[in-house]
mmCIF file of C-alpha atoms in Angstrom:
data_model
loop_
_atom_site.group_PDB
_atom_site.id
_atom_site.type_symbol
_atom_site.label_atom_id
_atom_site.label_comp_id
_atom_site.label_asym_id
_atom_site.label_seq_id
_atom_site.Cartn_x
_atom_site.Cartn_y
_atom_site.Cartn_z
ATOM 1 C CA MET A 1 0.157 0.339 0.101
ATOM 2 C CA SER A 2 1.810 3.345 -0.805
ATOM 3 C CA LEU A 3 1.710 6.148 1.304
ATOM 4 C CA SER A 4 -0.124 8.290 -1.003
ATOM 5 C CA GLU A 5 -3.440 5.674 -1.130
ATOM 6 C CA ILE A 6 -3.046 5.535 2.621
ATOM 7 C CA ILE A 7 -2.515 9.634 2.855
ATOM 8 C CA LYS A 8 -6.062 9.621 0.315
ATOM 9 C CA ASN A 9 -7.732 7.366 2.426
ATOM 10 C CA LEU A 10 -7.598 9.186 6.240
ATOM 11 C CA LEU A 11 -8.023 12.683 4.548
ATOM 12 C CA SER A 12 -11.557 11.552 3.691
ATOM 13 C CA GLY A 13 -12.711 11.760 6.990
ATOM 14 C CA LEU A 14 -10.794 14.891 7.561
ATOM 15 C CA PRO A 15 -14.091 16.854 7.008
ATOM 16 C CA ASN A 16 -15.849 15.029 9.200
ATOM 17 C CA THR A 17 -13.587 15.760 11.682
ATOM 18 C CA LEU A 18 -13.025 19.512 11.343
ATOM 19 C CA PHE A 19 -16.756 19.652 11.576
ATOM 20 C CA ILE A 20 -17.199 17.978 14.667
ATOM 21 C CA LEU A 21 -14.374 19.531 16.217
ATOM 22 C CA ILE A 22 -15.512 23.223 15.326
ATOM 23 C CA THR A 23 -18.953 22.372 16.020
ATOM 24 C CA SER A 24 -18.831 20.746 19.595
ATOM 25 C CA PHE A 25 -15.815 23.277 21.064
ATOM 26 C CA ILE A 26 -18.283 26.483 20.038
ATOM 27 C CA ILE A 27 -20.985 25.038 21.744
ATOM 28 C CA SER A 28 -18.802 24.221 24.512
ATOM 29 C CA SER A 29 -18.166 27.696 24.941
ATOM 30 C CA VAL A 30 -21.607 28.354 24.936
ATOM 31 C CA ILE A 31 -21.816 26.355 28.192
ATOM 32 C CA GLY A 32 -18.306 27.343 29.730
ATOM 33 C CA LEU A 33 -20.011 30.931 29.720
ATOM 34 C CA LEU A 34 -23.343 29.642 30.655
ATOM 35 C CA VAL A 35 -21.458 27.878 33.891
ATOM 36 C CA MET A 36 -19.667 30.740 34.708
ATOM 37 C CA TRP A 37 -22.447 32.926 35.424
ATOM 38 C CA VAL A 38 -24.333 31.217 37.007
ATOM 39 C CA SER A 39 -20.975 30.176 39.073
ATOM 40 C CA LEU A 40 -20.669 33.986 39.951
ATOM 41 C CA GLN A 41 -24.513 34.321 41.043
ATOM 42 C CA ASN A 42 -25.110 35.038 44.844
ATOM 43 C CA ASP A 43 -27.172 32.640 45.900
ATOM 44 C CA LYS A 44 -25.746 29.332 47.585
ATOM 45 C CA PHE A 45 -27.970 27.415 45.183
ATOM 46 C CA SER A 46 -25.936 28.125 42.126
ATOM 47 C CA ARG A 47 -22.783 27.654 42.984
ATOM 48 C CA VAL A 48 -23.634 24.336 44.082
ATOM 49 C CA ILE A 49 -24.965 23.679 41.031
ATOM 50 C CA SER A 50 -22.269 24.993 38.836
ATOM 51 C CA LYS A 51 -19.296 22.921 40.983
ATOM 52 C CA ILE A 52 -21.284 19.824 41.233
ATOM 53 C CA TYR A 53 -21.876 20.006 36.762
ATOM 54 C CA THR A 54 -17.766 21.322 37.023
ATOM 55 C CA GLY A 55 -16.952 18.490 39.005
ATOM 56 C CA LEU A 56 -19.063 15.806 36.673
ATOM 57 C CA SER A 57 -17.137 17.314 33.436
ATOM 58 C CA ARG A 58 -13.627 17.458 34.486
ATOM 59 C CA GLY A 59 -13.924 14.115 36.628
ATOM 60 C CA THR A 60 -15.302 12.252 34.249
ATOM 61 C CA PRO A 61 -13.187 10.674 30.794
ATOM 62 C CA PRO A 62 -14.806 12.116 27.397
ATOM 63 C CA LEU A 63 -14.562 8.644 25.826
ATOM 64 C CA LEU A 64 -17.479 7.635 28.446
ATOM 65 C CA VAL A 65 -19.370 10.736 28.018
ATOM 66 C CA LEU A 66 -19.339 10.354 24.579
ATOM 67 C CA LEU A 67 -20.548 6.510 25.194
ATOM 68 C CA LEU A 68 -23.060 8.022 27.821
ATOM 69 C CA ALA A 69 -24.700 10.840 24.928
ATOM 70 C CA TYR A 70 -25.002 7.770 22.191
ATOM 71 C CA TYR A 71 -26.099 5.131 23.961
ATOM 72 C CA GLU A 72 -27.838 6.479 27.094
ATOM 73 C CA PHE A 73 -29.329 9.949 26.366
ATOM 74 C CA PRO A 74 -32.042 9.128 23.635
ATOM 75 C CA ARG A 75 -33.333 6.424 26.175
ATOM 76 C CA LEU A 76 -33.830 9.640 28.685
ATOM 77 C CA LEU A 77 -35.457 11.612 25.480
ATOM 78 C CA SER A 78 -37.868 8.767 25.467
ATOM 79 C CA PHE A 79 -39.501 9.194 28.462
ATOM 80 C CA VAL A 80 -40.570 12.483 27.468
ATOM 81 C CA GLY A 81 -42.365 10.847 23.911
ATOM 82 C CA ILE A 82 -38.655 11.684 21.706
ATOM 83 C CA ASP A 83 -37.743 8.941 19.288
ATOM 84 C CA ALA A 84 -34.199 9.902 18.985
ATOM 85 C CA ASN A 85 -32.928 6.124 17.470
ATOM 86 C CA ASP A 86 -32.895 8.390 13.947
ATOM 87 C CA TRP A 87 -30.468 11.423 14.655
ATOM 88 C CA SER A 88 -27.356 11.611 12.800
ATOM 89 C CA LYS A 89 -24.498 10.245 15.164
ATOM 90 C CA ASN A 90 -22.755 13.620 14.784
ATOM 91 C CA PHE A 91 -25.563 14.947 16.801
ATOM 92 C CA PHE A 92 -23.986 13.000 19.642
ATOM 93 C CA ALA A 93 -20.440 12.965 19.729
ATOM 94 C CA ILE A 94 -20.960 16.720 18.916
ATOM 95 C CA PHE A 95 -23.101 16.689 22.137
ATOM 96 C CA GLY A 96 -20.687 14.460 24.542
ATOM 97 C CA LEU A 97 -17.998 16.405 23.936
ATOM 98 C CA ALA A 98 -19.375 19.410 23.873
ATOM 99 C CA ILE A 99 -20.937 18.577 27.472
ATOM 100 C CA GLY A 100 -17.438 16.367 28.639
ATOM 101 C CA PHE A 101 -15.585 19.653 28.108
ATOM 102 C CA GLY A 102 -17.975 22.451 28.883
ATOM 103 C CA GLY A 103 -16.945 21.908 33.017
ATOM 104 C CA TYR A 104 -13.745 23.128 31.462
ATOM 105 C CA MET A 105 -14.388 25.667 29.327
ATOM 106 C CA GLY A 106 -16.335 27.272 31.897
ATOM 107 C CA GLU A 107 -13.609 27.121 34.633
ATOM 108 C CA LEU A 108 -11.391 28.577 32.129
ATOM 109 C CA PHE A 109 -13.480 31.529 31.964
ATOM 110 C CA ARG A 110 -14.483 31.953 35.101
ATOM 111 C CA SER A 111 -10.657 32.424 36.326
ATOM 112 C CA ALA A 112 -9.937 35.102 33.130
ATOM 113 C CA TYR A 113 -12.899 37.328 34.844
ATOM 114 C CA ASN A 114 -11.345 36.582 38.639
ATOM 115 C CA ASP A 115 -8.438 37.747 36.982
ATOM 116 C CA ILE A 116 -9.676 41.130 36.049
ATOM 117 C CA ASP A 117 -10.465 44.660 38.535
ATOM 118 C CA SER A 118 -12.991 44.591 39.947
ATOM 119 C CA ALA A 119 -12.227 48.203 40.461
ATOM 120 C CA GLN A 120 -13.057 48.700 36.666
ATOM 121 C CA PHE A 121 -16.929 48.158 37.577
ATOM 122 C CA ASP A 122 -17.281 50.831 40.226
ATOM 123 C CA ALA A 123 -15.332 53.184 37.218
ATOM 124 C CA ALA A 124 -17.926 52.209 35.298
ATOM 125 C CA TYR A 125 -20.767 53.160 37.108
ATOM 126 C CA SER A 126 -19.018 56.195 38.381
ATOM 127 C CA VAL A 127 -19.507 57.433 34.436
ATOM 128 C CA GLY A 128 -23.180 56.308 34.230
ATOM 129 C CA MET A 129 -23.190 53.223 32.629
ATOM 130 C CA ASN A 130 -24.827 50.214 33.041
ATOM 131 C CA LYS A 131 -23.825 46.683 34.158
ATOM 132 C CA LYS A 132 -25.105 45.200 30.850
ATOM 133 C CA ASP A 133 -23.311 47.918 29.231
ATOM 134 C CA VAL A 134 -19.698 47.233 31.037
ATOM 135 C CA LEU A 135 -19.654 43.590 30.590
ATOM 136 C CA LYS A 136 -19.758 43.821 27.256
ATOM 137 C CA VAL A 137 -17.735 47.206 26.076
ATOM 138 C CA ILE A 138 -14.849 46.247 29.283
ATOM 139 C CA ILE A 139 -15.509 43.330 30.900
ATOM 140 C CA ILE A 140 -15.906 40.336 28.488
ATOM 141 C CA PRO A 141 -13.572 41.538 25.995
ATOM 142 C CA GLN A 142 -10.745 41.637 28.496
ATOM 143 C CA MET A 143 -12.242 38.499 29.709
ATOM 144 C CA PHE A 144 -11.293 36.822 26.434
ATOM 145 C CA THR A 145 -8.071 38.166 25.548
ATOM 146 C CA LEU A 146 -6.944 36.807 29.432
ATOM 147 C CA ALA A 147 -8.322 33.732 28.020
ATOM 148 C CA LEU A 148 -7.064 33.195 25.118
ATOM 149 C CA PRO A 149 -4.149 31.292 25.272
ATOM 150 C CA ASN A 150 -6.017 28.672 27.278
ATOM 151 C CA ILE A 151 -8.697 28.519 24.835
ATOM 152 C CA GLN A 152 -5.895 27.422 22.717
ATOM 153 C CA THR A 153 -4.797 25.067 24.387
ATOM 154 C CA MET A 154 -8.416 24.007 25.277
ATOM 155 C CA PHE A 155 -9.039 23.924 21.283
ATOM 156 C CA LEU A 156 -6.320 21.420 20.855
ATOM 157 C CA SER A 157 -7.548 19.046 23.146
ATOM 158 C CA PHE A 158 -10.111 19.046 21.211
ATOM 159 C CA LEU A 159 -9.114 17.924 18.283
ATOM 160 C CA LYS A 160 -7.138 15.479 20.116
ATOM 161 C CA ALA A 161 -10.687 14.367 21.610
ATOM 162 C CA THR A 162 -12.320 13.738 18.567
ATOM 163 C CA SER A 163 -10.475 11.324 17.514
ATOM 164 C CA LEU A 164 -12.371 9.011 20.406
ATOM 165 C CA VAL A 165 -16.062 8.894 18.232
ATOM 166 C CA TYR A 166 -14.558 6.441 16.352
ATOM 167 C CA VAL A 167 -16.265 4.373 18.797
ATOM 168 C CA ILE A 168 -19.782 5.536 18.160
ATOM 169 C CA GLY A 169 -18.374 4.085 14.101
ATOM 170 C CA ILE A 170 -18.668 7.796 13.261
ATOM 171 C CA ALA A 171 -16.396 7.752 9.903
ATOM 172 C CA ASP A 172 -13.975 10.105 10.939
ATOM 173 C CA MET A 173 -10.025 9.895 10.381
ATOM 174 C CA TYR A 174 -8.988 7.340 13.267
ATOM 175 C CA ARG A 175 -12.155 4.825 11.893
ATOM 176 C CA ASP A 176 -10.996 5.156 8.397
ATOM 177 C CA ALA A 177 -7.187 4.636 9.832
ATOM 178 C CA THR A 178 -8.686 1.902 11.579
ATOM 179 C CA THR A 179 -10.348 0.490 8.827
ATOM 180 C CA LEU A 180 -7.778 0.782 6.234
ATOM 181 C CA ALA A 181 -5.445 -1.482 9.155
ATOM 182 C CA ASN A 182 -8.189 -3.684 9.282
ATOM 183 C CA ALA A 183 -8.479 -4.533 5.157
ATOM 184 C CA SER A 184 -4.876 -4.986 5.054
ATOM 185 C CA GLN A 185 -4.484 -7.761 7.795
ATOM 186 C CA GLY A 186 -2.413 -5.515 9.935
ATOM 187 C CA VAL A 187 0.623 -5.788 7.374
ATOM 188 C CA PHE A 188 0.465 -1.836 7.323
ATOM 189 C CA GLN A 189 -0.692 -1.186 10.463
ATOM 190 C CA LEU A 190 2.210 0.614 11.874
ATOM 191 C CA LYS A 191 2.251 2.885 8.397
ATOM 192 C CA ILE A 192 -1.176 3.951 8.479
ATOM 193 C CA PHE A 193 -0.971 4.806 12.190
ATOM 194 C CA ILE A 194 2.280 6.561 11.799
ATOM 195 C CA VAL A 195 0.812 8.708 8.847
ATOM 196 C CA LEU A 196 -2.349 9.489 10.717
ATOM 197 C CA GLY A 197 -0.602 10.764 13.992
ATOM 198 C CA ILE A 198 1.929 13.425 11.585
ATOM 199 C CA ILE A 199 -1.692 14.354 9.906
ATOM 200 C CA TYR A 200 -2.705 15.581 13.392
ATOM 201 C CA TRP A 201 0.313 17.276 14.173
ATOM 202 C CA ILE A 202 0.259 19.098 10.737
ATOM 203 C CA ILE A 203 -3.585 20.044 11.787
ATOM 204 C CA THR A 204 -2.175 21.092 15.547
ATOM 205 C CA LEU A 205 0.291 23.531 13.674
ATOM 206 C CA ILE A 206 -1.998 24.921 11.064
ATOM 207 C CA PHE A 207 -4.040 26.184 13.753
ATOM 208 C CA GLU A 208 -1.306 26.996 16.242
ATOM 209 C CA PHE A 209 -0.397 28.897 12.699
ATOM 210 C CA LEU A 210 -3.943 30.709 13.129
ATOM 211 C CA PHE A 211 -4.348 31.268 16.558
ATOM 212 C CA GLY A 212 -0.618 32.886 16.752
ATOM 213 C CA LEU A 213 -1.791 35.092 14.047
ATOM 214 C CA TYR A 214 -5.126 36.261 15.616
ATOM 215 C CA ILE A 215 -3.269 37.146 18.169
ATOM 216 C CA LYS A 216 -0.473 39.096 16.851
ATOM 217 C CA LYS A 217 -3.129 41.240 15.091
ATOM 218 C CA HIS A 218 -5.017 41.810 17.714
ATOM 219 C CA ASN A 219 -1.813 42.589 19.543
ATOM 220 C CA TYR A 220 -2.352 40.495 23.141
ATOM 221 C CA SER A 221 0.488 40.214 24.868
#
């Protein structure tokens, strides 16, 4: 089996890998922002809920969350009359990854939020700004600036985690590599997985480069 054949077969799963990666990361970021907001509430109940979810998210292996999302979530939906048996496997992969990493994203944003000097609120209020405008114009942009290096790290963690979706039968690069290795009865297995590792490494370098360009363009330290 030639190198070009291996690369061609593996890259056939790249679009789905990138789709799952980007979609699950965006949804997980939204979940993280909600978790951060809940954790900052004054009532004890909200903070407890936030801590419980964050602890479960960070303490449960991503593979287990994917399996629960695929096999058990449809059963939960069936109790409220929703039949999810024909839903796309991509939905459950995205849902599992987003839920599994939501706690990490929440802590990431909360940490960045806490690093912002609270005196900026008082200064903004003194010139007549309301809380909504302060958050929108001053606090949230700074929060994302502070969180950006960790966002980059988390995004690359998502990239590696997408290789787990093969366990629920999704056609991604890792599943294509496994199928190809089985088709050759393991003769080219080492070669195939070395090529797969190099492809993931190249994708990682590309995203690191893109993050670097964004940071440089916006003059982030």
